[in-house]
Amino acid sequence: MSTQPNTTFRTSTKATRAQKRAPWVLLAPFLALFVLTFIIPIISALFQSFTTVDRKGLFGEDGVTGRFAGFDNYVTALNDPGFVASIGRMLLFGIVQVPVMIIACTILALLLESASARWPGFFRAIYFMPYGVPGVIATILWSFLYVPGLSPIVALLQSIGLQPDFLGANSVLWSIANIVTWTYTGYNMLIIVAQLKSIPGEVYEAAKMDGAGPVQVAWRIQIPLIAPALVLTTVFSIIGTLQLFAEPQILSTVAPAIDTEYTPNYAAYTNAFAFNEYGVASAQAVIIALAAFILSFAFLALTNRPPKEERDQRKRAKKDGLEARRALQTRVSAVRPVTSQAAPGLQGGSGLHNETKGADA
């Protein structure tokens, strides 16, 4: 009688443990850097925003002591008119600059992905190139184009009778917006281009068979299908608006209208490194983060709302459900008195039946 060899394989416990550890070993470098450069600084800023430093002497030469300050730093930050004005200034900046940049990068992406576009790879690289220029260098380059006497743009406009003031109190904010738009339009364009490339070719073929032109394809097919990319780039732009720092700091050397609290980040930087008020600066940083979170969450909630028809249908269903429950409660309340009146009669009848039954016995 021949014995057949056992062809089943048993996974060893040691191999199973190694397979479970492998993902964590590969993720360990990233997790370590993430914790050291992201989690720990956030926790440190939150802790520091509730502390303050008391200095003895004019410059703290007699000693420095730290203590718990509660919400005093937040009260100080919100009572600072310069900091509150900087938040309002950035909100105005975002309301104007973000839509302009999103519209510009969407138009560029649609033009580059159209069937008649020539050398799209070359133009994608050209439009993306400003993003590769550091913000400080870009601001310095544009400052030469804003300063009268150095700027060929100002000289050209003056030659035709115009007197532009790109660094004035009423225009320097939009000069900064121009730098930001020039820098980040190409970056956002690439995100939208990536979304456009994911649209199946069958969709375009069906649109052509139905007689749709380029404008109809862009408006009715491409833009609705790239909505996730538009939402993503808008959220990035909202967060970046409140983090604006390098451009106003560099331009402050040539623009007297820019003070040390022109943007929220600039105000926090000034409190931390000019006045050594690290607690107030941390509180301002936390307020900036909360403002970015609230604005981003509100925008996502607004864009993720269901269509009007679906909302109306839900309202009608909810109303019908409430009416059905009220009708059921009305019926139950109408039946209960009848039941309560019939119960004594039933109980009496049962007793009379028992008495009759006893008499017969």
Short mmCIF file of C-alpha atoms in Angstrom, two decimals:
data_model
loop_
_atom_site.label_atom_id
_atom_site.label_comp_id
_atom_site.label_asym_id
_atom_site.label_seq_id
_atom_site.Cartn_x
_atom_site.Cartn_y
_atom_site.Cartn_z
CA MET A 1 0.00 0.00 0.00
CA SER A 2 1.69 3.17 -1.24
CA THR A 3 1.61 6.37 0.75
CA GLN A 4 1.11 9.64 -1.13
CA PRO A 5 3.32 12.57 -0.22
CA ASN A 6 1.75 15.47 1.68
CA THR A 7 1.50 18.37 -0.78
CA THR A 8 -0.02 20.93 1.64
CA PHE A 9 2.17 23.77 2.83
CA ARG A 10 1.99 25.15 6.32
CA THR A 11 2.95 28.76 6.86
CA SER A 12 5.35 29.03 9.75
CA THR A 13 4.59 31.33 12.65
CA LYS A 14 7.92 33.05 12.18
CA ALA A 15 7.13 33.93 8.54
CA THR A 16 3.68 35.23 9.49
CA ARG A 17 5.17 37.53 12.12
CA ALA A 18 7.75 38.80 9.66
CA GLN A 19 5.02 39.59 7.13
CA LYS A 20 3.08 41.53 9.74
CA ARG A 21 6.16 43.51 10.75
CA ALA A 22 7.28 44.32 7.20
CA PRO A 23 4.82 47.23 6.55
CA TRP A 24 5.71 48.89 9.84
CA VAL A 25 9.43 48.51 9.18
CA LEU A 26 9.00 50.17 5.78
CA LEU A 27 6.83 52.94 7.23
CA ALA A 28 9.09 53.55 10.23
CA PRO A 29 11.31 56.26 8.60
CA PHE A 30 8.29 58.22 7.36
CA LEU A 31 6.44 57.87 10.68
CA ALA A 32 9.52 59.02 12.61
CA LEU A 33 9.92 62.12 10.43
CA PHE A 34 6.15 62.77 10.54
CA VAL A 35 6.10 62.67 14.33
CA LEU A 36 9.26 64.76 14.73
CA THR A 37 8.41 67.44 12.17
CA PHE A 38 4.60 67.57 12.40
CA ILE A 39 3.02 66.03 15.49
CA ILE A 40 5.54 67.21 18.09
CA PRO A 41 5.61 70.85 16.82
CA ILE A 42 1.80 70.98 16.90
CA ILE A 43 1.69 69.64 20.47
CA SER A 44 4.47 72.03 21.48
CA ALA A 45 2.64 75.03 19.97
CA LEU A 46 -0.61 74.08 21.71
CA PHE A 47 1.18 73.72 25.05
CA GLN A 48 3.12 76.95 24.59
CA SER A 49 -0.02 78.89 23.70
CA PHE A 50 -1.23 78.36 27.29
CA THR A 51 2.01 79.50 28.94
CA THR A 52 3.73 82.83 29.41
CA VAL A 53 7.15 84.01 30.54
CA ASP A 54 7.73 86.54 33.31
CA ARG A 55 11.02 88.44 33.03
CA LYS A 56 12.64 90.17 35.97
CA GLY A 57 14.58 93.24 35.04
CA LEU A 58 14.50 95.32 31.90
CA PHE A 59 15.76 92.54 29.61
CA GLY A 60 15.18 89.58 31.91
CA GLU A 61 18.70 89.72 33.31
CA ASP A 62 17.42 89.04 36.84
CA GLY A 63 15.71 85.80 35.88
CA VAL A 64 13.03 84.31 33.66
CA THR A 65 10.16 82.16 34.92
CA GLY A 66 7.41 80.41 32.99
CA ARG A 67 3.87 79.92 34.23
CA PHE A 68 0.47 78.71 33.05
CA ALA A 69 -1.49 81.58 31.51
CA GLY A 70 -4.76 79.92 30.54
CA PHE A 71 -6.45 81.74 27.68
CA ASP A 72 -4.67 85.04 28.31
CA ASN A 73 -2.53 84.66 25.18
CA TYR A 74 -5.61 84.08 23.04
CA VAL A 75 -7.30 87.15 24.55
CA THR A 76 -4.18 89.21 23.84
CA ALA A 77 -4.03 87.95 20.25
CA LEU A 78 -7.70 88.65 19.54
CA ASN A 79 -7.49 92.09 21.17
CA ASP A 80 -4.62 93.04 18.89
CA PRO A 81 -6.20 95.23 16.17
CA GLY A 82 -3.29 94.60 13.79
CA PHE A 83 -3.68 90.83 13.98
CA VAL A 84 -7.48 90.98 13.53
CA ALA A 85 -7.03 93.36 10.58
CA SER A 86 -4.51 90.96 9.01
CA ILE A 87 -7.06 88.12 9.13
CA GLY A 88 -9.66 90.33 7.45
CA ARG A 89 -7.10 91.38 4.86
CA MET A 90 -6.32 87.76 4.03
CA LEU A 91 -10.01 86.93 3.75
CA LEU A 92 -10.39 89.71 1.18
CA PHE A 93 -7.23 88.45 -0.53
CA GLY A 94 -8.64 84.91 -0.75
CA ILE A 95 -12.07 86.00 -1.98
CA VAL A 96 -10.47 87.72 -4.97
CA GLN A 97 -7.24 85.82 -5.64
CA VAL A 98 -8.37 82.21 -5.19
CA PRO A 99 -11.23 82.31 -7.75
CA VAL A 100 -9.02 84.16 -10.26
CA MET A 101 -6.27 81.56 -9.93
CA ILE A 102 -8.64 78.57 -10.09
CA ILE A 103 -10.33 79.96 -13.22
CA ALA A 104 -6.95 80.66 -14.85
CA CYS A 105 -5.50 77.21 -14.12
CA THR A 106 -8.73 75.51 -15.28
CA ILE A 107 -8.68 77.38 -18.59
CA LEU A 108 -5.01 76.53 -19.12
CA ALA A 109 -5.63 72.85 -18.35
CA LEU A 110 -8.59 72.69 -20.74
CA LEU A 111 -6.61 74.38 -23.52
CA LEU A 112 -3.63 72.07 -23.07
CA GLU A 113 -5.83 68.96 -23.12
CA SER A 114 -7.90 70.00 -26.12
CA ALA A 115 -7.56 68.04 -29.33
CA SER A 116 -6.13 71.04 -31.20
CA ALA A 117 -3.38 71.81 -28.66
CA ARG A 118 0.16 71.84 -30.05
CA TRP A 119 3.22 70.93 -27.98
CA PRO A 120 1.22 70.43 -24.76
CA GLY A 121 4.20 68.96 -22.93
CA PHE A 122 6.32 72.02 -23.68
CA PHE A 123 3.67 74.47 -22.50
CA ARG A 124 2.93 72.41 -19.38
CA ALA A 125 6.60 72.73 -18.44
CA ILE A 126 6.57 76.47 -19.17
CA TYR A 127 3.49 77.09 -17.05
CA PHE A 128 4.78 74.92 -14.22
CA MET A 129 8.23 76.55 -14.17
CA PRO A 130 7.28 79.49 -11.87
CA TYR A 131 6.37 77.00 -9.14
CA GLY A 132 9.99 75.80 -9.18
CA VAL A 133 11.21 79.29 -8.31
CA PRO A 134 11.42 79.77 -4.49
CA GLY A 135 8.98 82.29 -3.11
CA VAL A 136 11.73 84.61 -1.86
CA ILE A 137 13.44 84.70 -5.27
CA ALA A 138 10.13 85.22 -7.06
CA THR A 139 9.26 88.14 -4.78
CA ILE A 140 12.65 89.75 -5.34
CA LEU A 141 12.24 89.39 -9.11
CA TRP A 142 8.78 90.95 -9.05
CA SER A 143 9.91 93.74 -6.72
CA PHE A 144 12.22 94.98 -9.49
CA LEU A 145 9.14 95.12 -11.74
CA TYR A 146 7.19 97.11 -9.13
CA VAL A 147 9.75 99.74 -8.04
CA PRO A 148 9.61 102.99 -10.04
CA GLY A 149 12.90 103.80 -11.74
CA LEU A 150 13.82 100.12 -12.06
CA SER A 151 10.70 98.60 -13.57
CA PRO A 152 10.32 98.59 -17.36
CA ILE A 153 6.58 98.05 -16.84
CA VAL A 154 6.27 101.25 -14.79
CA ALA A 155 8.39 103.15 -17.33
CA LEU A 156 6.20 101.90 -20.19
CA LEU A 157 2.99 102.91 -18.43
CA GLN A 158 4.42 106.31 -17.53
CA SER A 159 5.33 106.88 -21.18
CA ILE A 160 1.66 106.70 -22.13
CA GLY A 161 0.56 109.04 -19.36
CA LEU A 162 -0.26 106.58 -16.54
CA GLN A 163 1.18 106.80 -13.05
CA PRO A 164 1.00 103.30 -11.55
CA ASP A 165 1.86 102.71 -7.91
CA PHE A 166 2.18 98.96 -7.44
CA LEU A 167 3.54 99.37 -3.89
CA GLY A 168 0.99 101.86 -2.58
CA ALA A 169 -1.29 101.22 0.38
CA ASN A 170 -4.28 100.45 -1.84
CA SER A 171 -2.49 98.33 -4.42
CA VAL A 172 0.29 96.38 -2.69
CA LEU A 173 -2.12 93.63 -1.63
CA TRP A 174 -2.99 92.96 -5.26
CA SER A 175 0.68 93.11 -6.21
CA ILE A 176 1.21 90.25 -3.74
CA ALA A 177 -1.80 88.47 -5.24
CA ASN A 178 -0.18 88.74 -8.66
CA ILE A 179 3.00 87.07 -7.37
CA VAL A 180 1.03 84.25 -5.72
CA THR A 181 -1.08 83.69 -8.84
CA TRP A 182 2.02 83.65 -11.06
CA THR A 183 3.69 81.11 -8.76
CA TYR A 184 0.91 78.60 -8.10
CA THR A 185 -1.25 78.63 -11.23
CA GLY A 186 0.98 76.10 -12.99
CA TYR A 187 1.01 73.79 -9.97
CA ASN A 188 -2.78 73.74 -9.74
CA MET A 189 -2.98 73.34 -13.51
CA LEU A 190 -1.06 70.05 -13.32
CA ILE A 191 -3.51 68.68 -10.74
CA ILE A 192 -6.41 69.49 -13.05
CA VAL A 193 -4.56 68.04 -16.07
CA ALA A 194 -4.08 64.78 -14.18
CA GLN A 195 -7.83 64.65 -13.52
CA LEU A 196 -8.59 65.39 -17.18
CA LYS A 197 -6.36 62.52 -18.32
CA SER A 198 -8.43 60.10 -16.22
CA ILE A 199 -11.58 60.79 -18.28
CA PRO A 200 -12.21 57.79 -20.59
CA GLY A 201 -11.91 58.41 -24.33
CA GLU A 202 -15.30 56.79 -24.90
CA VAL A 203 -16.92 59.80 -23.23
CA TYR A 204 -15.43 62.16 -25.80
CA GLU A 205 -16.38 59.86 -28.67
CA ALA A 206 -19.98 59.71 -27.47
CA ALA A 207 -20.06 63.50 -27.17
CA LYS A 208 -18.77 63.90 -30.74
CA MET A 209 -21.38 61.46 -32.02
CA ASP A 210 -24.05 63.58 -30.33
CA GLY A 211 -22.71 66.68 -32.11
CA ALA A 212 -21.15 68.41 -29.09
CA GLY A 213 -18.62 71.13 -29.88
CA PRO A 214 -15.43 71.95 -27.94
CA VAL A 215 -17.18 74.46 -25.67
CA GLN A 216 -20.02 72.04 -24.87
CA VAL A 217 -17.54 69.23 -24.18
CA ALA A 218 -15.60 71.47 -21.81
CA TRP A 219 -18.66 72.86 -20.02
CA ARG A 220 -20.89 69.79 -19.84
CA ILE A 221 -18.36 66.94 -19.63
CA GLN A 222 -14.90 68.01 -18.56
CA ILE A 223 -15.68 70.58 -15.87
CA PRO A 224 -18.23 68.35 -14.02
CA LEU A 225 -15.80 65.41 -14.13
CA ILE A 226 -12.86 67.44 -12.79
CA ALA A 227 -14.87 68.80 -9.86
CA PRO A 228 -12.81 66.79 -7.30
CA ALA A 229 -9.59 68.36 -8.62
CA LEU A 230 -11.14 71.84 -8.48
CA VAL A 231 -12.22 71.26 -4.88
CA LEU A 232 -8.74 70.01 -3.93
CA THR A 233 -6.93 72.96 -5.49
CA THR A 234 -9.36 75.41 -3.89
CA VAL A 235 -8.81 73.92 -0.43
CA PHE A 236 -5.03 74.09 -0.93
CA SER A 237 -5.37 77.73 -1.98
CA ILE A 238 -7.51 78.63 1.04
CA ILE A 239 -4.95 77.11 3.41
CA GLY A 240 -2.07 78.77 1.57
CA THR A 241 -3.76 82.17 1.75
CA LEU A 242 -3.69 82.21 5.55
CA GLN A 243 -0.07 81.01 5.50
CA LEU A 244 1.15 83.92 3.36
CA PHE A 245 4.47 85.13 4.75
CA ALA A 246 7.49 85.32 2.41
CA GLU A 247 6.00 87.72 -0.13
CA PRO A 248 4.94 90.50 2.29
CA GLN A 249 8.11 90.15 4.33
CA ILE A 250 10.36 90.63 1.30
CA LEU A 251 8.22 93.41 -0.19
CA SER A 252 8.19 95.28 3.15
CA THR A 253 11.72 96.51 2.36
CA VAL A 254 10.43 98.47 -0.66
CA ALA A 255 6.77 98.97 0.30
CA PRO A 256 6.19 101.21 3.36
CA ALA A 257 2.51 100.19 3.39
CA ILE A 258 3.44 96.69 4.59
CA ASP A 259 3.88 96.65 8.36
CA THR A 260 4.99 93.80 10.62
CA GLU A 261 1.39 92.61 11.06
CA TYR A 262 0.32 92.72 7.43
CA THR A 263 -0.56 89.00 7.37
CA PRO A 264 -1.40 86.65 10.28
CA ASN A 265 1.79 84.63 9.84
CA TYR A 266 3.86 87.81 9.70
CA ALA A 267 2.25 88.97 12.95
CA ALA A 268 3.04 85.67 14.68
CA TYR A 269 6.62 85.83 13.39
CA THR A 270 7.03 89.37 14.72
CA ASN A 271 5.72 88.47 18.17
CA ALA A 272 7.96 85.43 18.40
CA PHE A 273 11.28 86.74 17.07
CA ALA A 274 11.03 90.52 17.54
CA PHE A 275 9.24 90.75 20.91
CA ASN A 276 10.02 87.26 22.32
CA GLU A 277 6.32 86.74 23.03
CA TYR A 278 6.32 83.05 22.19
CA GLY A 279 3.06 82.34 24.01
CA VAL A 280 1.15 85.00 22.06
CA ALA A 281 2.78 83.89 18.82
CA SER A 282 1.75 80.28 19.50
CA ALA A 283 -1.81 81.39 20.23
CA GLN A 284 -1.88 83.31 16.95
CA ALA A 285 -0.58 80.23 15.11
CA VAL A 286 -3.35 78.12 16.64
CA ILE A 287 -5.95 80.72 15.64
CA ILE A 288 -4.61 80.69 12.08
CA ALA A 289 -4.83 76.89 11.97
CA LEU A 290 -8.40 76.96 13.31
CA ALA A 291 -9.41 79.61 10.77
CA ALA A 292 -7.95 77.52 7.93
CA PHE A 293 -9.77 74.43 9.22
CA ILE A 294 -13.11 76.22 9.54
CA LEU A 295 -12.90 77.80 6.09
CA SER A 296 -11.83 74.54 4.45
CA PHE A 297 -14.54 72.57 6.24
CA ALA A 298 -17.19 75.13 5.26
CA PHE A 299 -16.10 75.03 1.63
CA LEU A 300 -16.11 71.21 1.57
CA ALA A 301 -19.55 71.12 3.19
CA LEU A 302 -20.83 73.60 0.60
CA THR A 303 -19.41 71.72 -2.38
CA ASN A 304 -20.43 68.26 -1.13
CA ARG A 305 -24.09 69.16 -0.74
CA PRO A 306 -26.44 66.91 -2.71
CA PRO A 307 -28.30 68.41 -5.69
CA LYS A 308 -31.39 70.52 -5.10
CA GLU A 309 -33.73 67.80 -6.39
CA GLU A 310 -32.30 65.28 -3.93
CA ARG A 311 -32.54 67.77 -1.05
CA ASP A 312 -36.18 68.50 -1.92
CA GLN A 313 -36.91 64.77 -2.11
CA ARG A 314 -35.38 64.24 1.32
CA LYS A 315 -37.45 67.09 2.74
CA ARG A 316 -40.65 65.63 1.26
CA ALA A 317 -39.81 62.17 2.62
CA LYS A 318 -39.13 63.64 6.05
CA LYS A 319 -42.39 65.58 5.95
CA ASP A 320 -44.35 62.49 4.87
CA GLY A 321 -42.75 60.49 7.67
CA LEU A 322 -43.73 63.10 10.24
CA GLU A 323 -47.31 63.18 8.96
CA ALA A 324 -47.50 59.38 9.05
CA ARG A 325 -46.26 59.31 12.66
CA ARG A 326 -48.75 61.98 13.68
CA ALA A 327 -51.61 60.05 12.04
CA LEU A 328 -50.51 56.87 13.82
CA GLN A 329 -50.36 58.67 17.16
CA THR A 330 -53.86 60.09 16.54
CA ARG A 331 -55.26 56.61 15.85
CA VAL A 332 -53.58 55.15 18.94
CA SER A 333 -54.93 57.94 21.15
CA ALA A 334 -58.43 57.39 19.70
CA VAL A 335 -58.37 53.64 20.32
CA ARG A 336 -57.12 53.84 23.93
CA PRO A 337 -60.35 55.39 25.45
CA VAL A 338 -62.53 52.74 23.79
CA THR A 339 -60.33 49.97 25.15
CA SER A 340 -60.35 51.45 28.64
CA GLN A 341 -64.19 51.71 28.61
CA ALA A 342 -64.66 48.16 27.37
CA ALA A 343 -62.30 46.65 29.91
CA PRO A 344 -64.63 46.96 32.99
CA GLY A 345 -67.53 45.40 31.08
CA LEU A 346 -65.39 42.51 30.05
CA GLN A 347 -64.20 42.07 33.62
CA GLY A 348 -67.86 42.18 34.90
CA GLY A 349 -69.02 39.77 32.29
CA SER A 350 -66.30 37.37 33.30
CA GLY A 351 -67.37 37.61 36.93
CA LEU A 352 -71.07 37.07 36.06
CA HIS A 353 -70.14 34.04 34.01
CA ASN A 354 -68.23 32.64 36.95
CA GLU A 355 -71.17 33.22 39.30
CA THR A 356 -73.62 31.55 36.84
CA LYS A 357 -71.24 28.68 36.47
CA GLY A 358 -71.09 28.32 40.25
CA ALA A 359 -74.91 28.37 40.60
CA ASP A 360 -75.30 25.64 38.02
CA ALA A 361 -72.85 23.56 39.92
#
